[in-house]
């Protein structure tokens, strides 16, 4: 299956990645190969088989609405490269 | 709005569910805590964690579905909605795509006395995102993840709404139902109940819908009304000037009173939904659904009808009182105490509502109890105090929370019903106002009102007005015929 350069650029944009023209070329080829591989599934006859979203036959995995301790804030913010006033600090978000 | 246009509106209402813990982890949902103190690896989207669905979320969503005449899915699943934004650490929101928990419902309500039905397309469960705070010192954006993973239901309406008033009444109806079910605290100013307005206009007679815009995150009835008026006006002007309406997401600035388009995101709706592999499907039995249905409390519209038919309240009063569950409960308790539903209703609709509005309070913050209001009304009914004095007692109750009997006693406000005492007052007032007496004798009935006023004043408002009136007429007629 062919993946066009436009499709690669669209996916890159959604993933917030900037790609060089060479990379676009390379990913078009790689992604095309992956899509082709997955396409093999289309060869299987699935007449009479119900579609499913999960491979494991399990449902209704619930927990009770019971409060447990949260992590302390230092631990939560430990991996943040920049923090301020108990928050993660990120470049200004414009709406 | 111009007569030759009509407006088509659909609402997406988000309600935060009043569970103790988040949707997929055991962190608290409490509002207003220090930033990032209700967080764990699950709600902050750390790799390798396993979310587990809170059973109350399913129960609450099914309750709302049943209360809005929805069908309940016996098989339902959760999906990932992918987008990048700093308030969403996983880079996807867990929501429901093609198999929501509830679908095809409707709510009925009245708008300016006319019956209206709005279809409910679906109700699904999902998680809320974090909060972004602008840092004025550095110009950066600060991220507080406490709200991440707070459970929401999204209630999507059909495009059945045709005016601002209908939109507001629809929202009011949902709010009442959520309150009666006790599944959402409905504090709109805290964002626990908010809505997005999808709106388009078209020339009357046109059968195709116009292009719609979506104004996001309106969190007061006033903002909903104003944002709708603004957007109707904007779209009509645009079309009349030969312009085009673009399908776009808009924001409403309630302080400035204007709506504006958000930076256009060409790929905004490419969410690449796919089934959430970490969460098992939800399968509900008939027994489960029937059990919830059997335990549903009385709904606001049923209570309203009961107040009209059993207690004889006017429809408007019954609607206003039953819109808020807390108000209705307050009403019930006061009526149980004094037995006078009409008078309790009058007090709630007038003095109580006025004081609550003036002080921007909710009925559950009021200092006195519903029983105290009942006692106040009993004091009026028994003739212990007059209605005029009762208003003064009420002001005192509102300020201090003291029981009405205590206020009446300590301030000496008991009504004077002793005829001989009142007759003495009346005679002295008549003697001091010879001119009014002559006016009365000459046929000017207005003079009576003046004498009544003077007598009430002389009694410091405590004389029984009925007896005052009766005795004044007796005394004046004596003079006239004497």
Coordinates of C-alpha atoms in Angstrom, one line a residue:
Chain A
X1 CA 0.0 0.0 0.0
X2 CA 1.3 3.4 -1.0
X3 CA 1.6 6.1 1.6
X4 CA 1.9 9.5 0.0
X5 CA 4.2 12.3 1.1
X6 CA 1.2 14.4 2.0
X7 CA -0.1 11.7 4.3
X8 CA 3.3 11.5 6.0
X9 CA 3.3 15.3 6.5
X10 CA -0.2 15.2 7.9
X11 CA 0.7 12.5 10.4
X12 CA 3.9 14.3 11.3
X13 CA 1.9 17.5 11.9
X14 CA -0.6 15.6 14.2
X15 CA 2.3 14.2 16.1
X16 CA 4.0 17.6 16.3
X17 CA 7.1 16.4 14.5
X18 CA 9.0 18.4 11.9
X19 CA 10.5 16.2 9.2
X20 CA 13.1 17.0 6.5
X21 CA 12.3 16.1 2.9
X22 CA 14.6 13.1 3.2
X23 CA 12.8 11.9 6.3
X24 CA 9.5 12.3 4.6
X25 CA 10.7 10.1 1.7
X26 CA 12.1 7.5 4.2
X27 CA 8.9 7.4 6.3
X28 CA 6.7 7.2 3.3
X29 CA 8.6 4.0 2.4
X30 CA 8.7 2.6 5.9
X31 CA 5.0 3.3 6.7
X32 CA 4.0 2.0 3.3
X33 CA 5.8 -1.3 4.2
X34 CA 4.0 -1.5 7.5
X35 CA 0.6 -0.8 5.9
X36 CA 1.3 -3.4 3.3
X37 CA 2.1 -6.0 6.0
X38 CA -1.1 -5.2 7.9
X39 CA -3.1 -5.3 4.7
X40 CA -2.5 -9.1 4.7
X41 CA -5.4 -9.3 7.2
X42 CA -7.7 -8.3 4.4
X43 CA -7.1 -11.7 2.9
X44 CA -8.7 -13.5 5.8
X45 CA -12.3 -14.5 5.4
X46 CA -14.2 -13.1 8.4
X47 CA -17.7 -13.9 7.4
X48 CA -19.8 -14.5 10.5
X49 CA -17.1 -13.3 12.9
X50 CA -18.2 -10.5 15.3
X51 CA -15.9 -7.5 15.3
X52 CA -14.2 -7.0 18.6
X53 CA -12.0 -4.3 20.1
X54 CA -10.3 -6.5 22.7
X55 CA -8.4 -9.7 22.3
X56 CA -9.1 -10.9 25.8
X57 CA -12.6 -12.1 26.7
X58 CA -12.9 -9.9 29.8
X59 CA -15.5 -7.3 30.7
X60 CA -16.7 -5.1 33.6
X61 CA -13.3 -4.6 35.3
X62 CA -14.4 -2.0 37.9
X63 CA -13.0 -0.6 41.1
X64 CA -15.0 0.7 44.1
X65 CA -15.1 4.5 44.6
X66 CA -12.7 4.5 47.5
X67 CA -10.2 7.3 48.2
X68 CA -6.5 6.4 48.4
X69 CA -3.5 8.6 49.0
X70 CA -2.2 10.5 46.0
X71 CA 1.5 10.9 45.4
X72 CA 3.3 13.8 47.0
X73 CA 3.8 16.7 44.7
X74 CA 7.6 16.5 44.6
X75 CA 7.3 13.0 43.2
X76 CA 4.7 14.1 40.6
X77 CA 6.8 17.0 39.4
X78 CA 10.1 15.1 39.6
X79 CA 10.4 14.6 35.8
X80 CA 9.2 18.0 34.8
X81 CA 12.1 19.9 33.2
X82 CA 10.6 23.2 34.4
X83 CA 8.3 24.0 37.3
X84 CA 6.9 27.0 39.1
X85 CA 4.5 27.5 42.0
X86 CA 3.8 23.8 42.4
X87 CA 3.0 23.4 38.7
X88 CA 4.7 22.1 35.6
X89 CA 5.7 25.2 33.6
X90 CA 5.4 25.1 29.8
X91 CA 5.9 27.7 27.0
X92 CA 2.9 29.9 26.7
X93 CA -0.1 28.2 25.2
X94 CA -2.0 30.5 22.7
X95 CA -5.6 29.7 22.0
Chain B
X1 CA -33.0 38.7 15.8
X2 CA -34.4 39.2 12.3
X3 CA -37.8 37.7 11.5
X4 CA -36.8 36.1 8.2
X5 CA -34.1 33.9 9.8
X6 CA -34.3 31.0 12.2
X7 CA -31.6 29.6 14.4
X8 CA -30.6 25.9 14.9
X9 CA -28.9 25.1 18.2
X10 CA -27.6 21.9 19.7
X11 CA -25.8 21.7 23.1
X12 CA -23.0 19.6 24.3
X13 CA -23.3 19.6 28.1
X14 CA -20.4 18.5 30.3
X15 CA -21.2 17.5 33.9
X16 CA -18.5 16.5 36.4
X17 CA -19.7 13.5 38.3
X18 CA -19.8 13.8 42.1
X19 CA -17.8 10.7 42.8
X20 CA -15.2 10.7 45.6
X21 CA -12.4 9.5 43.3
X22 CA -11.3 10.0 39.7
X23 CA -12.5 7.9 36.8
X24 CA -9.5 5.6 36.5
X25 CA -7.5 6.0 39.8
X26 CA -8.2 6.5 43.5
X27 CA -7.1 10.2 43.6
X28 CA -9.6 12.7 45.1
X29 CA -11.9 14.8 42.8
X30 CA -12.1 17.6 45.4
X31 CA -12.1 21.1 43.9
X32 CA -9.8 23.9 44.9
X33 CA -6.9 22.1 46.5
X34 CA -3.2 23.0 46.0
X35 CA -2.0 22.4 42.5
X36 CA -0.8 18.8 41.6
X37 CA -1.7 17.3 45.0
X38 CA -4.4 15.0 43.7
X39 CA -2.2 13.2 41.2
X40 CA -0.7 9.8 40.7
X41 CA 1.1 8.0 37.9
X42 CA -2.3 6.9 36.4
X43 CA -3.9 10.4 36.1
X44 CA -0.7 12.0 35.0
X45 CA -0.2 9.5 32.1
X46 CA 3.0 7.8 33.2
X47 CA 3.9 4.9 30.9
X48 CA 3.1 1.4 32.0
X49 CA 0.2 2.1 34.3
X50 CA -3.2 0.3 34.2
X51 CA -6.4 2.4 34.6
X52 CA -9.4 0.8 36.2
X53 CA -12.9 2.2 35.8
X54 CA -14.7 3.6 38.8
X55 CA -18.0 1.6 39.1
X56 CA -19.9 4.7 40.3
X57 CA -19.1 6.5 37.0
X58 CA -21.1 3.8 35.2
X59 CA -23.9 3.9 37.7
X60 CA -24.2 7.7 37.6
X61 CA -24.2 7.8 33.8
X62 CA -26.9 5.2 33.6
X63 CA -29.0 7.1 36.1
X64 CA -28.8 10.2 33.9
X65 CA -29.6 8.1 30.8
X66 CA -32.7 6.7 32.5
X67 CA -33.8 10.1 33.8
X68 CA -33.6 11.5 30.3
X69 CA -35.5 8.6 28.6
X70 CA -32.4 7.2 27.0
X71 CA -31.8 3.6 25.9
X72 CA -29.0 2.0 27.9
X73 CA -26.3 0.2 25.9
X74 CA -26.0 -3.4 27.1
X75 CA -22.5 -3.5 25.5
X76 CA -20.4 -0.4 25.6
X77 CA -16.7 0.4 25.2
X78 CA -14.2 3.2 25.8
X79 CA -11.9 4.8 23.2
X80 CA -8.9 7.1 22.9
X81 CA -9.4 10.5 21.4
X82 CA -5.9 11.7 20.4
X83 CA -4.8 15.3 20.5
X84 CA -1.8 17.3 21.9
X85 CA -2.4 19.9 24.5
X86 CA -0.5 20.6 27.7
X87 CA -3.5 20.0 29.9
X88 CA -3.7 16.4 28.7
X89 CA -0.5 14.5 29.8
X90 CA -1.4 11.2 28.0
X91 CA -1.9 13.1 24.7
X92 CA -5.3 11.4 24.4
X93 CA -8.6 11.7 26.3
X94 CA -10.3 8.5 27.3
X95 CA -13.8 8.9 26.1
X96 CA -16.4 6.9 24.2
X97 CA -16.7 7.0 20.4
X98 CA -19.2 4.7 18.6
X99 CA -20.7 2.8 21.5
X100 CA -21.8 5.3 24.2
X101 CA -23.5 4.1 27.4
X102 CA -26.8 5.9 26.7
X103 CA -28.4 7.0 23.5
X104 CA -31.7 8.2 21.9
X105 CA -33.4 10.0 24.8
X106 CA -35.3 13.2 25.2
X107 CA -36.3 15.8 27.8
X108 CA -39.6 17.7 28.0
X109 CA -39.9 21.1 29.6
X110 CA -41.8 24.4 29.1
X111 CA -40.5 27.6 27.5
X112 CA -42.7 30.7 28.3
X113 CA -45.6 28.4 29.0
X114 CA -45.2 26.4 25.7
X115 CA -44.2 22.7 25.9
X116 CA -40.9 21.8 24.2
X117 CA -39.1 18.5 23.6
X118 CA -35.3 18.3 22.9
X119 CA -33.8 15.0 21.8
X120 CA -30.7 13.6 23.4
X121 CA -28.4 12.0 20.9
X122 CA -26.2 10.3 23.4
X123 CA -24.6 10.4 26.9
X124 CA -21.1 9.1 27.2
X125 CA -18.5 8.9 30.0
X126 CA -15.0 10.5 29.7
X127 CA -12.3 12.1 31.7
X128 CA -11.7 15.8 32.3
X129 CA -8.4 17.5 31.5
X130 CA -6.1 19.5 33.7
X131 CA -6.1 23.3 34.2
X132 CA -3.8 25.8 32.5
X133 CA -2.9 28.9 34.4
X134 CA -1.2 31.9 32.8
X135 CA 1.8 32.9 34.8
X136 CA 2.0 36.8 34.6
X137 CA 5.6 36.9 35.8
X138 CA 7.3 34.6 33.3
X139 CA 4.7 34.7 30.6
X140 CA 4.7 30.9 30.6
X141 CA 1.7 28.6 31.1
X142 CA 1.5 26.6 34.4
X143 CA -0.1 23.2 34.4
X144 CA -2.2 21.9 37.3
X145 CA -3.2 18.2 36.8
X146 CA -5.6 17.9 39.8
X147 CA -8.6 17.9 37.4
X148 CA -7.1 15.3 35.1
X149 CA -9.2 12.2 35.3
X150 CA -12.2 13.8 37.1
X151 CA -15.1 11.9 35.6
X152 CA -17.5 13.6 33.2
X153 CA -20.6 12.8 31.3
X154 CA -21.1 14.5 28.1
X155 CA -24.8 15.0 27.1
X156 CA -25.2 15.7 23.4
X157 CA -28.5 17.1 22.2
X158 CA -30.1 16.9 18.8
X159 CA -30.2 20.2 16.9
X160 CA -33.7 20.7 18.2
X161 CA -33.3 24.1 20.0
X162 CA -34.6 27.2 18.2
X163 CA -34.0 30.1 20.5
X164 CA -31.9 31.4 23.4
X165 CA -34.8 30.9 25.8
X166 CA -35.1 27.3 24.7
X167 CA -31.4 26.7 25.2
X168 CA -31.4 28.2 28.7
X169 CA -34.5 26.2 29.7
X170 CA -33.0 23.0 28.3
X171 CA -29.9 23.6 30.4
X172 CA -31.9 24.4 33.4
X173 CA -33.9 21.2 33.0
X174 CA -30.6 19.1 32.8
X175 CA -29.2 20.9 35.8
X176 CA -32.4 20.1 37.9
X177 CA -32.3 16.5 36.9
X178 CA -28.5 16.2 37.7
X179 CA -29.3 17.8 41.1
X180 CA -32.2 15.5 41.8
X181 CA -30.1 12.5 41.0
X182 CA -27.3 13.8 43.2
X183 CA -24.7 12.9 40.6
X184 CA -23.2 16.4 40.0
X185 CA -22.9 19.4 42.3
X186 CA -23.8 21.7 39.3
X187 CA -21.5 24.5 40.5
X188 CA -21.3 26.3 37.2
X189 CA -18.9 28.9 38.4
X190 CA -16.4 26.1 39.4
X191 CA -16.9 24.5 35.9
X192 CA -18.6 21.4 37.2
X193 CA -21.4 22.0 34.8
X194 CA -20.6 23.7 31.4
X195 CA -21.7 23.6 27.9
X196 CA -20.7 24.1 24.2
X197 CA -23.1 25.7 21.9
X198 CA -23.4 24.5 18.3
X199 CA -25.2 27.1 16.3
X200 CA -26.2 27.9 12.7
X201 CA -28.7 30.2 11.1
X202 CA -30.8 29.8 7.9
X203 CA -33.4 31.7 6.1
X204 CA -36.9 30.6 7.0
X205 CA -38.3 28.0 4.6
X206 CA -34.8 26.7 3.9
X207 CA -34.6 22.9 4.6
X208 CA -30.8 22.5 4.7
X209 CA -28.8 23.5 7.8
X210 CA -26.4 26.3 7.5
X211 CA -22.7 26.0 8.5
X212 CA -22.4 25.8 12.3
X213 CA -19.9 27.1 14.7
X214 CA -19.1 25.7 18.2
X215 CA -18.7 28.2 21.1
X216 CA -17.0 26.3 23.9
X217 CA -17.0 26.2 27.6
X218 CA -19.9 28.5 28.7
X219 CA -20.3 28.2 32.5
X220 CA -23.3 30.4 33.4
X221 CA -26.8 30.8 32.2
X222 CA -26.1 34.4 31.5
X223 CA -23.0 33.6 29.4
X224 CA -25.0 31.0 27.4
X225 CA -27.7 33.5 26.6
X226 CA -25.3 36.3 25.7
X227 CA -23.0 34.1 23.6
X228 CA -26.0 32.8 21.6
X229 CA -27.4 36.3 21.0
X230 CA -23.9 37.4 19.8
X231 CA -23.4 34.5 17.5
X232 CA -26.8 34.7 15.9
X233 CA -26.2 38.4 15.2
X234 CA -22.7 37.8 13.9
X235 CA -23.8 35.0 11.5
X236 CA -26.8 36.9 10.1
X237 CA -24.7 40.0 9.5
X238 CA -22.0 38.0 7.8
X239 CA -24.5 36.3 5.5
X240 CA -26.3 39.5 4.7
X241 CA -23.0 41.1 3.8
X242 CA -22.3 38.3 1.4
X243 CA -19.8 36.6 3.7
X244 CA -19.2 33.0 4.5
X245 CA -19.7 31.2 7.8
X246 CA -16.7 28.9 8.5
X247 CA -17.0 25.8 10.6
X248 CA -14.9 26.8 13.5
X249 CA -14.4 26.6 17.3
X250 CA -15.1 29.9 19.1
X251 CA -14.5 31.3 22.6
X252 CA -16.8 33.6 24.5
X253 CA -15.3 36.4 26.6
X254 CA -18.1 37.1 29.1
X255 CA -16.3 40.2 30.6
X256 CA -16.0 41.9 27.2
X257 CA -19.2 40.4 25.9
X258 CA -17.7 39.2 22.6
X259 CA -17.1 35.9 20.9
X260 CA -14.0 35.2 18.8
X261 CA -12.7 32.4 16.7
X262 CA -9.9 30.3 18.1
X263 CA -6.8 29.9 16.0
X264 CA -7.9 27.7 13.2
X265 CA -6.7 24.2 13.5
X266 CA -7.0 22.6 10.2
X267 CA -6.6 19.1 11.6
X268 CA -8.6 19.9 14.8
X269 CA -11.1 17.1 14.1
X270 CA -8.6 14.4 13.2
X271 CA -8.8 12.7 16.6
X272 CA -7.9 9.2 15.3
X273 CA -10.2 7.5 17.8
X274 CA -9.4 3.9 18.5
X275 CA -10.6 1.4 21.2
X276 CA -8.9 1.8 24.5
X277 CA -6.9 -1.4 24.9
X278 CA -6.3 -1.0 28.7
X279 CA -10.0 -0.9 29.6
X280 CA -12.4 -3.8 29.3
X281 CA -15.8 -3.4 27.7
X282 CA -18.8 -2.6 29.8
X283 CA -21.6 -5.1 29.7
X284 CA -24.8 -4.3 31.6
X285 CA -27.5 -6.8 32.5
X286 CA -31.2 -6.0 32.5
X287 CA -31.2 -6.6 36.3
X288 CA -28.5 -4.0 36.8
X289 CA -30.4 -1.4 34.6
X290 CA -33.8 -2.2 36.1
X291 CA -32.4 -2.0 39.6
X292 CA -31.1 1.5 39.0
X293 CA -34.4 2.5 37.3
X294 CA -36.4 1.3 40.3
X295 CA -34.3 3.4 42.7
X296 CA -34.5 6.7 40.8
X297 CA -35.8 9.5 43.0
X298 CA -38.8 11.7 42.1
X299 CA -37.9 13.9 39.1
X300 CA -38.4 17.6 39.1
X301 CA -41.3 17.5 36.6
X302 CA -43.2 15.0 38.7
X303 CA -42.6 17.0 41.8
X304 CA -43.8 20.1 40.0
X305 CA -47.1 18.4 38.9
X306 CA -47.6 17.2 42.5
X307 CA -47.2 20.7 43.9
X308 CA -49.7 22.0 41.3
X309 CA -52.4 19.4 41.7
X310 CA -52.0 18.4 45.4
X311 CA -50.9 21.7 46.9
X312 CA -52.6 24.1 44.5
X313 CA -49.5 26.1 43.7
X314 CA -49.5 28.2 40.5
X315 CA -47.5 26.6 37.7
X316 CA -44.8 29.3 37.7
X317 CA -44.2 29.1 41.4
X318 CA -44.2 25.3 41.3
X319 CA -41.6 25.4 38.5
X320 CA -39.4 27.9 40.3
X321 CA -39.4 25.9 43.6
X322 CA -38.9 22.5 42.1
X323 CA -36.1 23.6 39.7
X324 CA -33.8 23.3 42.7
X325 CA -33.9 20.2 44.7
X326 CA -32.7 22.0 47.8
X327 CA -35.3 24.7 47.4
X328 CA -38.0 22.0 47.1
X329 CA -36.8 20.2 50.2
X330 CA -36.7 23.4 52.1
X331 CA -40.3 24.1 50.9
X332 CA -41.5 20.6 52.0
X333 CA -40.0 21.0 55.5
X334 CA -41.5 24.4 56.0
X335 CA -44.9 23.2 54.8
X336 CA -44.7 20.1 57.1
X337 CA -44.2 22.5 60.0
X338 CA -47.0 25.1 59.3
X339 CA -49.3 23.4 56.9
X340 CA -49.7 26.5 54.7
X341 CA -48.2 25.6 51.3
X342 CA -49.4 28.8 49.5
X343 CA -47.9 31.1 52.1
X344 CA -44.6 29.1 52.2
X345 CA -44.5 29.4 48.4
X346 CA -45.1 33.1 48.5
X347 CA -42.3 33.7 51.0
X348 CA -39.9 31.5 49.0
X349 CA -40.7 33.3 45.8
X350 CA -40.5 36.8 47.2
X351 CA -38.6 37.6 50.4
X352 CA -36.4 34.5 50.5
X353 CA -35.4 34.6 46.8
X354 CA -34.8 38.3 47.0
X355 CA -32.5 38.0 50.0
X356 CA -30.6 35.1 48.5
X357 CA -30.1 37.0 45.3
X358 CA -29.0 40.2 47.1
X359 CA -26.4 38.2 49.1
X360 CA -25.5 35.8 46.3
X361 CA -26.3 32.8 48.5
X362 CA -27.7 29.4 47.9
X363 CA -30.6 28.2 50.0
X364 CA -28.5 25.6 51.8
X365 CA -26.3 28.5 53.2
X366 CA -29.2 30.2 54.8
X367 CA -28.8 30.8 58.6
X368 CA -32.3 29.8 59.7
X369 CA -34.0 26.5 59.1
X370 CA -37.0 25.6 56.9
X371 CA -38.8 24.8 60.2
X372 CA -38.1 28.4 61.3
X373 CA -39.8 29.7 58.2
X374 CA -42.8 27.4 59.0
X375 CA -42.9 28.8 62.5
X376 CA -42.9 32.4 61.2
X377 CA -45.8 31.6 58.9
X378 CA -47.7 30.0 61.9
X379 CA -47.2 33.2 63.8
X380 CA -48.9 35.1 61.0
X381 CA -51.7 32.5 60.6
X382 CA -52.4 32.6 64.4
X383 CA -52.5 36.4 64.3
X384 CA -49.6 36.7 66.7
X385 CA -47.8 39.1 64.3
X386 CA -49.0 41.0 61.3
X387 CA -47.6 40.4 57.8
X388 CA -45.8 43.7 58.0
X389 CA -44.1 42.8 61.2
X390 CA -43.3 39.3 59.8
X391 CA -41.2 41.0 57.1
X392 CA -39.1 42.7 59.8
X393 CA -38.8 39.4 61.8
X394 CA -37.7 37.7 58.6
X395 CA -34.9 40.3 58.0
X396 CA -33.7 39.5 61.5
X397 CA -33.9 35.8 61.0
X398 CA -31.8 36.1 57.8
X399 CA -29.1 38.2 59.6
X400 CA -28.9 36.3 62.9
X401 CA -30.5 32.8 62.3
X402 CA -32.5 33.3 65.4
X403 CA -35.9 31.5 65.8
X404 CA -38.9 33.8 64.9
X405 CA -40.6 33.4 68.3
X406 CA -37.5 34.5 70.1
X407 CA -37.2 37.6 67.9
X408 CA -40.9 38.5 68.3
X409 CA -40.6 38.1 72.1
X410 CA -37.3 39.9 72.6
X411 CA -38.3 42.9 70.4
X412 CA -41.9 43.0 71.8
X413 CA -43.4 42.6 68.3
X414 CA -46.5 40.6 69.4
X415 CA -49.6 41.9 67.5
X416 CA -52.1 43.9 69.5
X417 CA -55.5 42.2 69.1
X418 CA -57.1 43.6 72.2
X419 CA -60.1 45.7 70.8
X420 CA -60.3 48.1 73.7
X421 CA -56.6 49.0 73.5
X422 CA -56.9 49.5 69.8
X423 CA -60.1 51.5 70.2
X424 CA -58.2 53.9 72.6
X425 CA -55.5 54.4 69.9
X426 CA -58.1 55.0 67.2
X427 CA -60.0 57.6 69.2
X428 CA -56.9 59.5 70.0
X429 CA -55.7 59.5 66.3
X430 CA -59.2 60.6 65.2
X431 CA -59.2 63.4 67.8
X432 CA -55.8 64.6 66.6
X433 CA -56.9 64.7 62.9
X434 CA -60.0 66.7 62.8
X435 CA -59.4 67.7 59.1
X436 CA -59.4 64.1 58.0
X437 CA -62.6 63.4 59.9
X438 CA -64.3 66.4 58.2
X439 CA -63.0 65.1 54.8
X440 CA -64.6 61.7 55.5
X441 CA -67.9 63.3 56.5
X442 CA -67.8 65.2 53.2
X443 CA -67.5 61.9 51.3
X444 CA -63.7 61.7 50.8
X445 CA -63.1 58.0 51.5
X446 CA -59.4 58.6 51.0
X447 CA -59.2 60.1 54.4
X448 CA -59.7 56.7 55.9
X449 CA -56.4 55.5 54.6
X450 CA -54.6 58.3 56.3
X451 CA -56.1 57.6 59.6
X452 CA -55.4 53.8 59.3
X453 CA -51.7 54.7 58.5
X454 CA -51.5 57.0 61.5
X455 CA -53.0 54.4 63.8
X456 CA -50.6 51.7 62.6
X457 CA -47.8 54.1 63.1
X458 CA -49.0 54.9 66.7
X459 CA -49.0 51.2 67.4
X460 CA -45.5 50.7 65.9
X461 CA -47.0 48.4 63.4
X462 CA -48.2 46.0 66.0
X463 CA -52.0 46.6 65.9
X464 CA -54.0 44.0 64.0
X465 CA -54.8 45.8 60.7
X466 CA -58.2 44.1 60.3
X467 CA -59.4 45.2 63.8
X468 CA -57.9 48.7 63.1
X469 CA -59.9 49.1 59.9
X470 CA -63.1 47.8 61.6
X471 CA -62.8 50.2 64.6
X472 CA -61.9 53.2 62.5
X473 CA -65.0 52.7 60.4
X474 CA -67.1 52.4 63.5
X475 CA -65.7 55.5 65.1
X476 CA -65.9 57.6 61.9
X477 CA -69.4 56.6 61.3
X478 CA -70.3 57.5 64.9
X479 CA -69.0 61.0 64.2
X480 CA -70.7 61.2 60.8
X481 CA -74.1 60.1 62.1
X482 CA -73.6 61.6 65.6

